[in-house]
Coordinates of C-alpha atoms in Angstrom, one line a residue:
X24 CA 66.4 104.1 103.0
X25 CA 70.0 104.5 104.6
X26 CA 71.6 103.6 101.5
X27 CA 69.9 106.5 99.4
X28 CA 72.9 108.3 98.9
X29 CA 74.6 105.3 97.2
X30 CA 71.7 105.1 94.9
X31 CA 71.7 108.9 94.2
X32 CA 75.4 108.8 93.1
X33 CA 74.6 106.1 90.9
X34 CA 71.6 107.8 89.2
X35 CA 73.6 110.8 89.0
X36 CA 76.7 109.6 87.5
X37 CA 75.7 106.3 85.8
X38 CA 78.6 103.9 85.1
X39 CA 81.2 106.3 86.5
X40 CA 79.4 106.2 89.8
X41 CA 79.1 102.7 89.9
X42 CA 82.8 102.1 89.4
X43 CA 83.6 104.6 91.8
X44 CA 81.4 103.2 94.3
X45 CA 82.8 99.6 94.0
X46 CA 86.3 101.0 94.0
X47 CA 85.7 102.6 97.6
X48 CA 83.9 99.5 98.7
X49 CA 86.8 97.3 97.9
X50 CA 88.9 99.7 100.0
X51 CA 86.4 100.3 102.8
X52 CA 84.4 97.1 102.8
X53 CA 81.5 98.3 105.3
X54 CA 80.0 100.3 102.3
X55 CA 77.6 97.2 100.8
X56 CA 78.6 96.1 97.2
X57 CA 75.2 94.1 97.1
X58 CA 73.4 97.4 97.2
X59 CA 75.3 98.9 94.4
X60 CA 75.1 95.8 92.2
X61 CA 71.6 95.0 92.6
X62 CA 70.3 98.6 92.4
X63 CA 72.8 98.9 89.1
X64 CA 70.8 95.7 87.7
X65 CA 67.9 97.6 88.5
X66 CA 68.8 100.5 87.0
X67 CA 69.2 98.5 83.6
X68 CA 65.3 98.1 83.4
X69 CA 64.7 102.1 83.3
X70 CA 67.7 103.9 82.2
X71 CA 70.1 103.6 79.2
X72 CA 72.4 101.7 81.2
X73 CA 72.9 97.8 80.3
X74 CA 73.8 94.7 81.9
X75 CA 77.1 94.6 80.3
X76 CA 77.9 98.1 80.9
X77 CA 77.2 97.9 84.8
X78 CA 79.2 94.7 85.0
X79 CA 82.1 96.2 83.2
X80 CA 81.9 99.4 85.3
X81 CA 81.6 97.5 88.7
X82 CA 84.5 95.1 87.6
X83 CA 86.9 97.9 86.8
X84 CA 86.3 99.4 90.4
X85 CA 86.7 96.1 92.0
X86 CA 90.1 95.6 90.0
X87 CA 91.1 99.1 90.7
X88 CA 90.3 98.7 94.5
X89 CA 92.3 95.3 94.9
X90 CA 95.3 96.7 93.1
X91 CA 95.4 99.6 95.8
X92 CA 95.4 96.9 98.6
X93 CA 97.7 94.6 96.6
X94 CA 100.2 97.5 96.5
X95 CA 99.5 98.2 100.3
X96 CA 100.4 94.6 100.9
X97 CA 103.5 94.8 98.8
X98 CA 104.9 97.7 101.3
X99 CA 104.2 95.8 104.3
X100 CA 106.1 92.6 102.8
X101 CA 106.9 89.6 104.8
X102 CA 110.6 90.7 105.4
X103 CA 109.3 93.5 107.0
X104 CA 106.4 91.5 108.7
X105 CA 109.2 89.0 110.3
X106 CA 111.2 92.1 111.8
X107 CA 108.0 93.1 113.6
X108 CA 107.3 89.7 114.9
X109 CA 111.1 89.2 115.9
X110 CA 110.6 92.4 118.0
X111 CA 107.0 92.1 119.1
X112 CA 106.1 88.7 118.5
X113 CA 106.2 87.5 122.1
X114 CA 103.5 89.8 122.9
X115 CA 101.2 87.8 120.3
X116 CA 102.7 84.5 121.0
X117 CA 103.8 84.5 117.5
X118 CA 107.1 82.8 116.1
X119 CA 109.2 83.7 113.0
X120 CA 108.1 80.0 111.6
X121 CA 104.5 80.9 112.0
X122 CA 104.9 83.8 109.6
X123 CA 107.0 81.5 107.4
X124 CA 104.5 78.7 107.2
X125 CA 101.7 81.3 106.4
X126 CA 103.7 82.5 103.6
X127 CA 104.3 78.9 102.3
X128 CA 100.6 78.1 102.4
X129 CA 99.9 81.3 100.4
X130 CA 102.6 80.6 97.9
X131 CA 101.2 77.1 97.3
X132 CA 97.2 77.9 97.5
X133 CA 97.0 81.8 97.0
X134 CA 95.8 81.7 93.8
X135 CA 92.9 79.7 94.8
X136 CA 92.1 81.8 97.7
X137 CA 92.1 85.0 95.6
X138 CA 89.8 83.8 93.2
X139 CA 87.2 82.1 95.8
X140 CA 87.7 84.8 98.4
X141 CA 85.8 87.2 95.6
X142 CA 82.6 85.5 96.5
X143 CA 82.9 86.1 100.4
X144 CA 81.7 89.4 101.8
X145 CA 84.3 91.5 103.5
X146 CA 87.1 88.9 102.8
X147 CA 86.8 89.6 99.1
X148 CA 88.7 93.0 99.5
X149 CA 91.0 91.8 102.3
X150 CA 92.4 89.0 100.5
X151 CA 94.4 91.3 98.2
X152 CA 96.7 92.3 101.1
X153 CA 98.3 88.8 101.7
X154 CA 98.5 88.7 97.9
X155 CA 100.8 91.6 97.9
X156 CA 102.6 90.7 100.9
X157 CA 103.6 87.4 99.6
X158 CA 104.5 89.0 96.3
X159 CA 102.1 87.0 94.2
X160 CA 102.7 87.1 90.5
X161 CA 100.9 90.3 89.7
X162 CA 99.4 89.2 86.3
X163 CA 97.9 86.2 87.9
X164 CA 96.5 88.2 90.9
X165 CA 95.1 90.7 88.2
X166 CA 93.5 87.6 86.0
X167 CA 92.0 85.8 89.0
X168 CA 90.7 89.2 90.7
X169 CA 89.2 90.1 87.3
X170 CA 87.5 86.8 86.7
X171 CA 86.2 86.4 90.3
X172 CA 84.9 89.9 90.5
X173 CA 83.4 89.8 87.1
X174 CA 81.5 86.5 88.0
X175 CA 80.2 87.9 91.5
X176 CA 79.1 91.3 89.9
X177 CA 77.4 89.9 86.9
X178 CA 75.2 87.3 89.4
X179 CA 74.4 90.3 91.4
X180 CA 73.6 92.9 88.7
X181 CA 71.4 90.1 86.7
X182 CA 69.5 89.5 89.8
X183 CA 68.7 93.2 90.2
X184 CA 67.6 93.4 86.7
X185 CA 65.3 90.4 87.1
X186 CA 63.6 91.7 90.2
X187 CA 63.3 95.2 88.9
X188 CA 61.6 97.4 91.5
X189 CA 61.7 94.5 94.1
X190 CA 65.7 94.6 93.9
X191 CA 65.8 95.0 97.8
X192 CA 64.0 91.8 98.3
X193 CA 67.4 89.8 97.4
X194 CA 69.4 92.0 100.1
X195 CA 67.8 89.8 102.8
X196 CA 69.0 86.6 101.4
X197 CA 72.3 88.1 100.7
X198 CA 72.7 88.9 104.5
X199 CA 71.8 85.4 105.4
X200 CA 74.4 84.0 102.7
X201 CA 76.8 86.5 104.4
X202 CA 75.9 85.2 108.1
X203 CA 76.4 81.6 106.8
X204 CA 79.9 82.3 105.4
X205 CA 81.1 84.3 108.6
X206 CA 80.1 81.3 110.6
X207 CA 81.9 78.8 108.5
X208 CA 85.1 81.1 108.6
X209 CA 84.6 81.4 112.3
X210 CA 84.2 77.6 112.6
X211 CA 87.4 77.3 110.4
X212 CA 89.6 79.5 112.1
X213 CA 88.6 77.7 115.6
X214 CA 89.6 74.2 113.8
X215 CA 92.9 75.7 112.7
X216 CA 93.6 77.0 116.1
X217 CA 92.9 73.7 117.8
X218 CA 95.1 71.9 115.1
X219 CA 97.8 74.3 115.7
X220 CA 97.6 74.2 119.5
X221 CA 97.6 70.3 119.5
X222 CA 100.5 70.4 116.9
X223 CA 102.5 72.7 119.5
X224 CA 101.7 70.4 122.6
X225 CA 102.7 67.3 120.7
X226 CA 106.3 69.2 119.6
X227 CA 106.9 70.2 123.2
X228 CA 106.1 66.7 124.2

């Protein structure tokens, strides 16, 4: 199994290994959290680990990873981004008001995005960057990230515990779920781009 090194770390270090792997997964999304969480659930059926313990350990890892990305976002704040756009924006066909509109959107809907994006593969990690860039209230960010992460984690850990030795069977369904989500995101981006282009054309006319 390609992911054997992941399960080896979990079996060797228990809760600490789970927390560490989830922390790394949040910063480097290609590491599959689905394997960590479902195998962690399976481990509760034959080791001293508990569903609550695995959920808490994985949630701690998720939150710590999110905090790191939030901090990186704070370093690349909107003012710095605006300076970059003012200098290089013409190459990407971006204008200052595009960034300002995005900033306003996240300020208005960012809390919902931070929570619900915790259920979206890949984006669940990256959403912490714009949260930091827009200086989202850290306490609110921490609360919503913890809630969203805990829900996602406990569902997958519990599924792993129920399936037992067949825990890997859920990975196929999670791949399908991920693909559906990615398609929906791409369609949403296309719709936004079309709307944006039409608005620009109407404005120029």
